[in-house]
Coordinates of C-alpha atoms in Angstrom, one line a residue:
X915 CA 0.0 0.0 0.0
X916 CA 1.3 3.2 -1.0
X917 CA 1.4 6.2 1.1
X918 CA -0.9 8.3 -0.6
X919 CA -3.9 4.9 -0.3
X920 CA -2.6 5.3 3.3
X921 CA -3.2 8.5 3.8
X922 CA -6.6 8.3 2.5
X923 CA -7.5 5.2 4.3
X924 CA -7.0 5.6 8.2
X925 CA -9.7 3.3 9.0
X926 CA -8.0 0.6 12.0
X927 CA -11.0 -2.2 11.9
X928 CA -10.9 -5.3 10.9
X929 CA -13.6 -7.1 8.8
X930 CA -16.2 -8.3 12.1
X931 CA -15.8 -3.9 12.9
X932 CA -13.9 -5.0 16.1
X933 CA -10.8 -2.7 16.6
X934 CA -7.3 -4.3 15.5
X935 CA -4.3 -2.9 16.6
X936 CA -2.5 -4.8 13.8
X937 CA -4.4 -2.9 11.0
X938 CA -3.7 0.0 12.4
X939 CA -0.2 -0.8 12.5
X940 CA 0.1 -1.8 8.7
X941 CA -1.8 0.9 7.6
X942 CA -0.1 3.4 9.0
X943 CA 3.5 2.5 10.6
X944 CA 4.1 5.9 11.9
X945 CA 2.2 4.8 14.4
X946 CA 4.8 2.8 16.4
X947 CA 7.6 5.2 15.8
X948 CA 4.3 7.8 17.8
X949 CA 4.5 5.1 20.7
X950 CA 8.2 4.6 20.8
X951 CA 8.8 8.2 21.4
X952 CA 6.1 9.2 23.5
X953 CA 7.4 5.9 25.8
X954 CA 10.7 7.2 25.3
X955 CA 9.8 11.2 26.4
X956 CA 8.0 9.4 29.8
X957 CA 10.4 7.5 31.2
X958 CA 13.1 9.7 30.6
X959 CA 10.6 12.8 32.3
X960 CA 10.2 10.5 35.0
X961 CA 14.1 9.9 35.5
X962 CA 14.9 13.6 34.9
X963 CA 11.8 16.2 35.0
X964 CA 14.6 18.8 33.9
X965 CA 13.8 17.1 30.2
X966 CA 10.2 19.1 30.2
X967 CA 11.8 21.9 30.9
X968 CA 10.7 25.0 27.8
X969 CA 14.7 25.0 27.4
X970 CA 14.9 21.3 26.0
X971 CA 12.1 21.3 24.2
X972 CA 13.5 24.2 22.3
X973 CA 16.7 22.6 21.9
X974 CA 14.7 19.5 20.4
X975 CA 12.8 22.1 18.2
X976 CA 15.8 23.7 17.2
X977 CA 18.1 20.7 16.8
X978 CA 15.6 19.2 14.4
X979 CA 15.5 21.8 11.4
X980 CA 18.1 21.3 9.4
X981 CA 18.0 17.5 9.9
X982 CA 14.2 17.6 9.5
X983 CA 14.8 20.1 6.0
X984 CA 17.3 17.2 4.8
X985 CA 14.9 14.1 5.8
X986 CA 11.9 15.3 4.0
X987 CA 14.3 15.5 0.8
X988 CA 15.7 12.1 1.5
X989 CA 11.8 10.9 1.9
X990 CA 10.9 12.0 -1.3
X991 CA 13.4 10.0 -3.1
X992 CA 12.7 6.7 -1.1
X993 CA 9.0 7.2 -1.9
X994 CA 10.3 6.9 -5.6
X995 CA 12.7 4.1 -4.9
X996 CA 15.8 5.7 -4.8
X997 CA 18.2 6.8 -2.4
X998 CA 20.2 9.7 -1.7
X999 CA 23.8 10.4 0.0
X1000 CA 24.9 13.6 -1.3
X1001 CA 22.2 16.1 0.3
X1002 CA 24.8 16.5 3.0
X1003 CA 27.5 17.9 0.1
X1004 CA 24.8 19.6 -1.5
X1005 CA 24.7 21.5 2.0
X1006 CA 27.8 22.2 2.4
X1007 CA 28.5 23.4 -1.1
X1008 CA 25.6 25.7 -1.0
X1009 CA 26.4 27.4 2.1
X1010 CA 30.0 27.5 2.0
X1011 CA 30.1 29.1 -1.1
X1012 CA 27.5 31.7 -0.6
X1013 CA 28.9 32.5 2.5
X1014 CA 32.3 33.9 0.5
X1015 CA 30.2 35.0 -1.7
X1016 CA 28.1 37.9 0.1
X1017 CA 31.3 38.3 2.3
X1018 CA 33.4 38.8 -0.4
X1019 CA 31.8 40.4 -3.3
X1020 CA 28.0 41.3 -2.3
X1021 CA 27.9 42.2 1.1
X1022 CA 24.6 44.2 1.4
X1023 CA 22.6 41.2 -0.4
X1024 CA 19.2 40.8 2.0
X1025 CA 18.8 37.7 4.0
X1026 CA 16.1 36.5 2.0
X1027 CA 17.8 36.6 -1.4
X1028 CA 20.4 34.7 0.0
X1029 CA 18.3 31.9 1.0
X1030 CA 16.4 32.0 -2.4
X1031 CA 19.9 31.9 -3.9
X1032 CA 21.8 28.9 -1.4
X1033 CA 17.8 27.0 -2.2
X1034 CA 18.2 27.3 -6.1
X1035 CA 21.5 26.6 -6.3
X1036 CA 21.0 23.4 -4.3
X1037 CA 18.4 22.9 -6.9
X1038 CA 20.4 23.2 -9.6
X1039 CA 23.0 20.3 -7.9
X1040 CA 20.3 17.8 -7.1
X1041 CA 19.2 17.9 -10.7
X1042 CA 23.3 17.0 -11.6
X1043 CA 22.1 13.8 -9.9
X1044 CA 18.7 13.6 -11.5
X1045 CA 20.3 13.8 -14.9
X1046 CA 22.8 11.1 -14.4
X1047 CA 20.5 8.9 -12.1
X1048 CA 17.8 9.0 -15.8
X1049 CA 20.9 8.8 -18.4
X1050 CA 22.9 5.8 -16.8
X1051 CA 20.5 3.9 -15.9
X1052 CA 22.3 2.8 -12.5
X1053 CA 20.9 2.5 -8.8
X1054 CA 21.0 6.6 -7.4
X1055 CA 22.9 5.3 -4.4
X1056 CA 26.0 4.7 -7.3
X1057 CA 25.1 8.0 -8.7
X1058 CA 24.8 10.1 -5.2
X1059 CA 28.2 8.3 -4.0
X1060 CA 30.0 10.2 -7.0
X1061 CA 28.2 13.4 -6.5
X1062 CA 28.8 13.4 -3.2
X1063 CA 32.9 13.3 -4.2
X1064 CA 32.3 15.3 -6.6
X1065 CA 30.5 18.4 -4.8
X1066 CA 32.8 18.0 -1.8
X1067 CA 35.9 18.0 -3.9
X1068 CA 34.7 20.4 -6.3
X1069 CA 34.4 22.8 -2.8
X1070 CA 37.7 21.8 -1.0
X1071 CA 40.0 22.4 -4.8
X1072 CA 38.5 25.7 -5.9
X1073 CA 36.4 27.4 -3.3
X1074 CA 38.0 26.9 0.0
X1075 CA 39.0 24.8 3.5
X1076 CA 39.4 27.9 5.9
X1077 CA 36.8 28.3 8.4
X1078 CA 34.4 31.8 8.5
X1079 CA 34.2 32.5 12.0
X1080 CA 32.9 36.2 11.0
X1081 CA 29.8 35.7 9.4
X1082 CA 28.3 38.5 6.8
X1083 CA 26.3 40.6 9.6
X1084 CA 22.7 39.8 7.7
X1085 CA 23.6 36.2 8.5
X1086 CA 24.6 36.3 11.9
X1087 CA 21.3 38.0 12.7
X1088 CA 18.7 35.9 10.7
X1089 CA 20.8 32.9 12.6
X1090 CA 19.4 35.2 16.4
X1091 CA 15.8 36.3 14.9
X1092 CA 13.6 34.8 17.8
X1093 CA 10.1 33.5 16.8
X1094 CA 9.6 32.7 20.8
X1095 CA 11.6 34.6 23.4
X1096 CA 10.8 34.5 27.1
X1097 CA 12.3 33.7 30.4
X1098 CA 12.3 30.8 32.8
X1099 CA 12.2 30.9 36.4
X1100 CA 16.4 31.1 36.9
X1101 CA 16.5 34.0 35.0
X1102 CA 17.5 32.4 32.0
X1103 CA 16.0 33.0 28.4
X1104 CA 15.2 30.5 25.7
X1105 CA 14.8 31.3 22.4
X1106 CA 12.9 29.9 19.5
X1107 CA 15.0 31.2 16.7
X1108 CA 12.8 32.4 13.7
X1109 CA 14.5 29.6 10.9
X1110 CA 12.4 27.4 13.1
X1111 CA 9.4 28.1 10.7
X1112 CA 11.4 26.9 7.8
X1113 CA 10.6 22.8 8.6
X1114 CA 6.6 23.2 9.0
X1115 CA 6.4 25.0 5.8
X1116 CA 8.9 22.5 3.8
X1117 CA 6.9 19.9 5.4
X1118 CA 3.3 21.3 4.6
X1119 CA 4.7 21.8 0.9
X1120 CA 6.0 18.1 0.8
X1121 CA 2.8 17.4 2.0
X1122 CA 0.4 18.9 -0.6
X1123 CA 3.4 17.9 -3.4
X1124 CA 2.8 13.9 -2.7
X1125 CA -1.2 13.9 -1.8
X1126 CA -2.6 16.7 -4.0
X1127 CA -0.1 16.9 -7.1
X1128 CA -0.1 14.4 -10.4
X1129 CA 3.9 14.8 -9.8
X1130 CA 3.1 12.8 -6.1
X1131 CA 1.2 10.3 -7.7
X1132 CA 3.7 9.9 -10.3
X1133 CA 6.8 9.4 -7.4
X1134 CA 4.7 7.2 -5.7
X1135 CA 3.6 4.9 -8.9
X1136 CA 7.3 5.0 -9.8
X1137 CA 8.2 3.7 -6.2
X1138 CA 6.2 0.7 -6.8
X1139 CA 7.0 -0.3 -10.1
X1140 CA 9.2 1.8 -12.3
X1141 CA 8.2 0.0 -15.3
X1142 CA 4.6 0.1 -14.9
X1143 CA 4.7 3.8 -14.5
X1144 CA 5.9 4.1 -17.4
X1145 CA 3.7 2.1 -19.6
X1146 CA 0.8 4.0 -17.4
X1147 CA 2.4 7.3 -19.2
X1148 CA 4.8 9.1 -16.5
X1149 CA 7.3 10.9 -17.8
X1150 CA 10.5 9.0 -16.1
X1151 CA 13.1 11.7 -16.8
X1152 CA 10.5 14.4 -15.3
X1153 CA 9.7 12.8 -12.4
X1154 CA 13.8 11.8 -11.4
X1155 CA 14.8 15.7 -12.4
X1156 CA 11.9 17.0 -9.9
X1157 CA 12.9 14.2 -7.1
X1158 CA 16.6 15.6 -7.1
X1159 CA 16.0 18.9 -7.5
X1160 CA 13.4 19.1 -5.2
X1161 CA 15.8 17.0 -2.8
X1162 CA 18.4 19.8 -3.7
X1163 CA 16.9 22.7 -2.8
X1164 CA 15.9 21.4 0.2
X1165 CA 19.4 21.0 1.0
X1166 CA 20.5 24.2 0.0
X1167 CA 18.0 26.0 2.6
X1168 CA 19.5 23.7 5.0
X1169 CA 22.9 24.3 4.8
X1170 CA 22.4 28.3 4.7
X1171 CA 20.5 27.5 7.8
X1172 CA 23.1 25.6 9.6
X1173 CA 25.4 27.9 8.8
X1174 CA 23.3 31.3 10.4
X1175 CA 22.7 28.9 13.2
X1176 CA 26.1 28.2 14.2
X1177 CA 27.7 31.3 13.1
X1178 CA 30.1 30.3 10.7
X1179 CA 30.8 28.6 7.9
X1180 CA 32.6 25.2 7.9
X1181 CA 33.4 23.7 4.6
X1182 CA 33.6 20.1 6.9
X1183 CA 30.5 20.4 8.3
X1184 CA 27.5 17.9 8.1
X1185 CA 30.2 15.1 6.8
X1186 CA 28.7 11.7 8.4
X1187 CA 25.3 13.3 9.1
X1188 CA 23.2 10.8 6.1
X1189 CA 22.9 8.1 8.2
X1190 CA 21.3 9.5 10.9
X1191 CA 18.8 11.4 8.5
X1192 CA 17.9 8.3 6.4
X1193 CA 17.6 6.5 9.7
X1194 CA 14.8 9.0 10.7
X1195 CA 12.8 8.4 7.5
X1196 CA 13.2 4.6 7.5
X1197 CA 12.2 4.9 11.6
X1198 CA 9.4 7.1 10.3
X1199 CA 7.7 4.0 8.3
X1200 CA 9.2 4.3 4.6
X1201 CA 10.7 1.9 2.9
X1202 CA 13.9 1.6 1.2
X1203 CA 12.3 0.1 -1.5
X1204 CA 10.3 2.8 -2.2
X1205 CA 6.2 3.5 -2.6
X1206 CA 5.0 3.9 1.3
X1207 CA 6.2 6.6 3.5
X1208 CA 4.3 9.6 5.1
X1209 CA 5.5 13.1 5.8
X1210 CA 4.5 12.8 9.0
X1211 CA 6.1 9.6 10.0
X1212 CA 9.0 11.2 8.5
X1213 CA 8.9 14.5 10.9
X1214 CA 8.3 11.6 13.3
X1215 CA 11.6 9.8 12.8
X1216 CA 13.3 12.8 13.0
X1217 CA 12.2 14.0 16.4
X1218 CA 12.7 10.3 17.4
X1219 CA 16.1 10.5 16.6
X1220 CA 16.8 13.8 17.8
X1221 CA 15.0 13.2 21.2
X1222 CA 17.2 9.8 21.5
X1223 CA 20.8 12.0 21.0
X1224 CA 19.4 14.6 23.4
X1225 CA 18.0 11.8 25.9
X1226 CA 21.7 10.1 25.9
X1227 CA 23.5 13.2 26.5
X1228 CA 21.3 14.3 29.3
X1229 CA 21.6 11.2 31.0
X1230 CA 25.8 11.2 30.6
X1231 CA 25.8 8.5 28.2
X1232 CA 28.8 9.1 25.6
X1233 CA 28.2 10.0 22.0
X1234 CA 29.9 7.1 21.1
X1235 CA 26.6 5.1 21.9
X1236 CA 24.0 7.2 19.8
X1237 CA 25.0 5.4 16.4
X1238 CA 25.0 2.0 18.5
X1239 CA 21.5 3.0 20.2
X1240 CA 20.2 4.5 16.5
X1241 CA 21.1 1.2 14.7
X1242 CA 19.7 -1.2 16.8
X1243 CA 16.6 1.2 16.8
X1244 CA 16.6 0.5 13.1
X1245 CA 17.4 -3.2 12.5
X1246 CA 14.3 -3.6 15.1
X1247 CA 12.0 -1.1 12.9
X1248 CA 13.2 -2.7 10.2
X1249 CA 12.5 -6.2 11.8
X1250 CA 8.6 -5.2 13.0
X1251 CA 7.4 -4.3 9.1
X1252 CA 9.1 -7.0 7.7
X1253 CA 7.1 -9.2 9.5
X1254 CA 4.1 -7.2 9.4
X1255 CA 4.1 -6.9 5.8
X1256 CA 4.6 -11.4 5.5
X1257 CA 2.0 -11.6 7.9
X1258 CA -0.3 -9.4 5.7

């Protein structure tokens, strides 16, 4: 069942009308990764009622944008049955080079051309991959690999390696626009930084793309059967240009995003960062072999993640573990709708 049948059929009753759990389940997946971290969010409040606190809950908000921006791409391109490891160069290409850019040659360009210009030129990369993933005819994991080398080489040989610890002034101050400012009971503030906004929106648009578009129903026919969407009369090359591109840009806001958030600009940043990003949309219900997968098991996955790295550090676990505790989070994800789907 595709994402877009399961979207549109919620029902969670079997055949006699009785309530099934199972159903509910299959239908939509999201559903355990819902459970996991609301059982997750509990026991660690109980443990430590500082994690309720406005502060962490910001943090969680804050800490998921960019890897939320970056999952919904990835999502996208699973839901067509492909899969992509260069969104993280993408990023870095994007915001690196703008960055020396408007410090170099256009520093009075406004804030919100520069994000229109870091999101189109991300575009612009994603449909490199597109291109190559529709000429060659080869899985888009072999494709994205080379991109990925490509883009990060391309950077590091022409552009530059130094770190920008001074960030162009319009930057630094998008990076401290609050959305949410007030102050707890110590006297400290918390701040919802205005780029929050920037993940609801992509999601909302990712939303109406796959449930109210031809171009979603295309992705999510080509998920299931590449071939068959074809003979049904979807355009192939259209629908792998939009996937990448889309996928692109997507990255492109993220990076110049990451980089206003930290201010500066590393041209080493986000290296290492895909597998916790395609962990979140495969925790989030999609498949790896492309035609299921919601938006908001997506967004799901990536506050699961993001919660389970927070959770680890506020309990004094080591960093070291969150891969360990992420992975065997996926092989059992991964175990659960395998055997749903053969009992179905």
């Amino acid at each position: 069942m595709s994402a877009l049948e399961s979207e549109k059929a919620p029902q969670s009753f079997s055949k006699s009308g009785s309530f099934s759990l199972g159903e509910l389940v299959r239908r939509r997946p999201e559903t355990i990764t819902f459970v996991i971290l609301i059982a997750i969010c509990v026991a660690v409040s109980i443990a430590n009622p500082a994690f309720l606190q406005p502060s962490t809950l910001i943090d969680i908000g804050r800490s998921s944008v960019v890897m939320g921006l970056f999952a919904l791409g990835v999502f996208v391109i699973l839901a067509a049955g492909g899969i992509d490891v260069s969104f993280t160069a993408i990023a870095a290409f994007t915001m690196y080079s703008m960055t020396v850019l408007v410090q170099t040659k256009l520093p009075g360009l406004p804030i919100a051309l520069i994000m229109i210009i870091a999101t189109v030129g991300g575009a612009l990369l994603g449909l490199i991959n597109g291109l190559l993933v529709h000429q060659l005819k080869v899985p888009s994991l072999i494709v994205t690999i080379g991109t990925q080398y490509l883009f990060r080489g391309f950077l590091l040989s022409f552009i530059g390696t130094v770190w920008i610890m001074s960030l162009p002034p319009q930057m630094g101050a998008f990076g401290r626009l609050p959305l949410l400012q007030f102050e707890t009971a110590n006297g400290a503030t918390v701040t919802l930084p205005f780029y929050f906004l920037a993940l609801p929106i992509a999601a909302l648009v990712t939303w109406w793309i796959l449930n109210r578009t031809l171009m979603g129903r295309a992705i999510f026919a080509v998920g299931g059967n590449a071939n068959i969407a074809s003979r049904l009369g979807y355009n192939l090359r259209t629908v792998h240009l939009f996937l990448f591109g889309y996928a692109g840009a997507l990255a492109g806001l993220a990076g110049i995003i990451h980089v206003c958030a930290n201010r500066q600009a590393n041209p080493f940043d986000l290296v290492g960062t895909e597998i916790n990003v395609i962990a979140a949309v495969v925790l989030g219900g999609a498949k790896i072999t492309g035609g299921t997968g919601t938006v908001l098991g997506t967004i799901l996955g990536v506050l699961l993640i993001v919660v389970i790295n927070s959770v680890l550090v506020l309990v004094g676990i080591p960093s070291t573990w969150q891969r360990l505790v992420v992975g065997v989070f996926i092989l059992l994800a991964a175990g659960f709708f395998v055997t749903r789907q053969r009992k179905r």
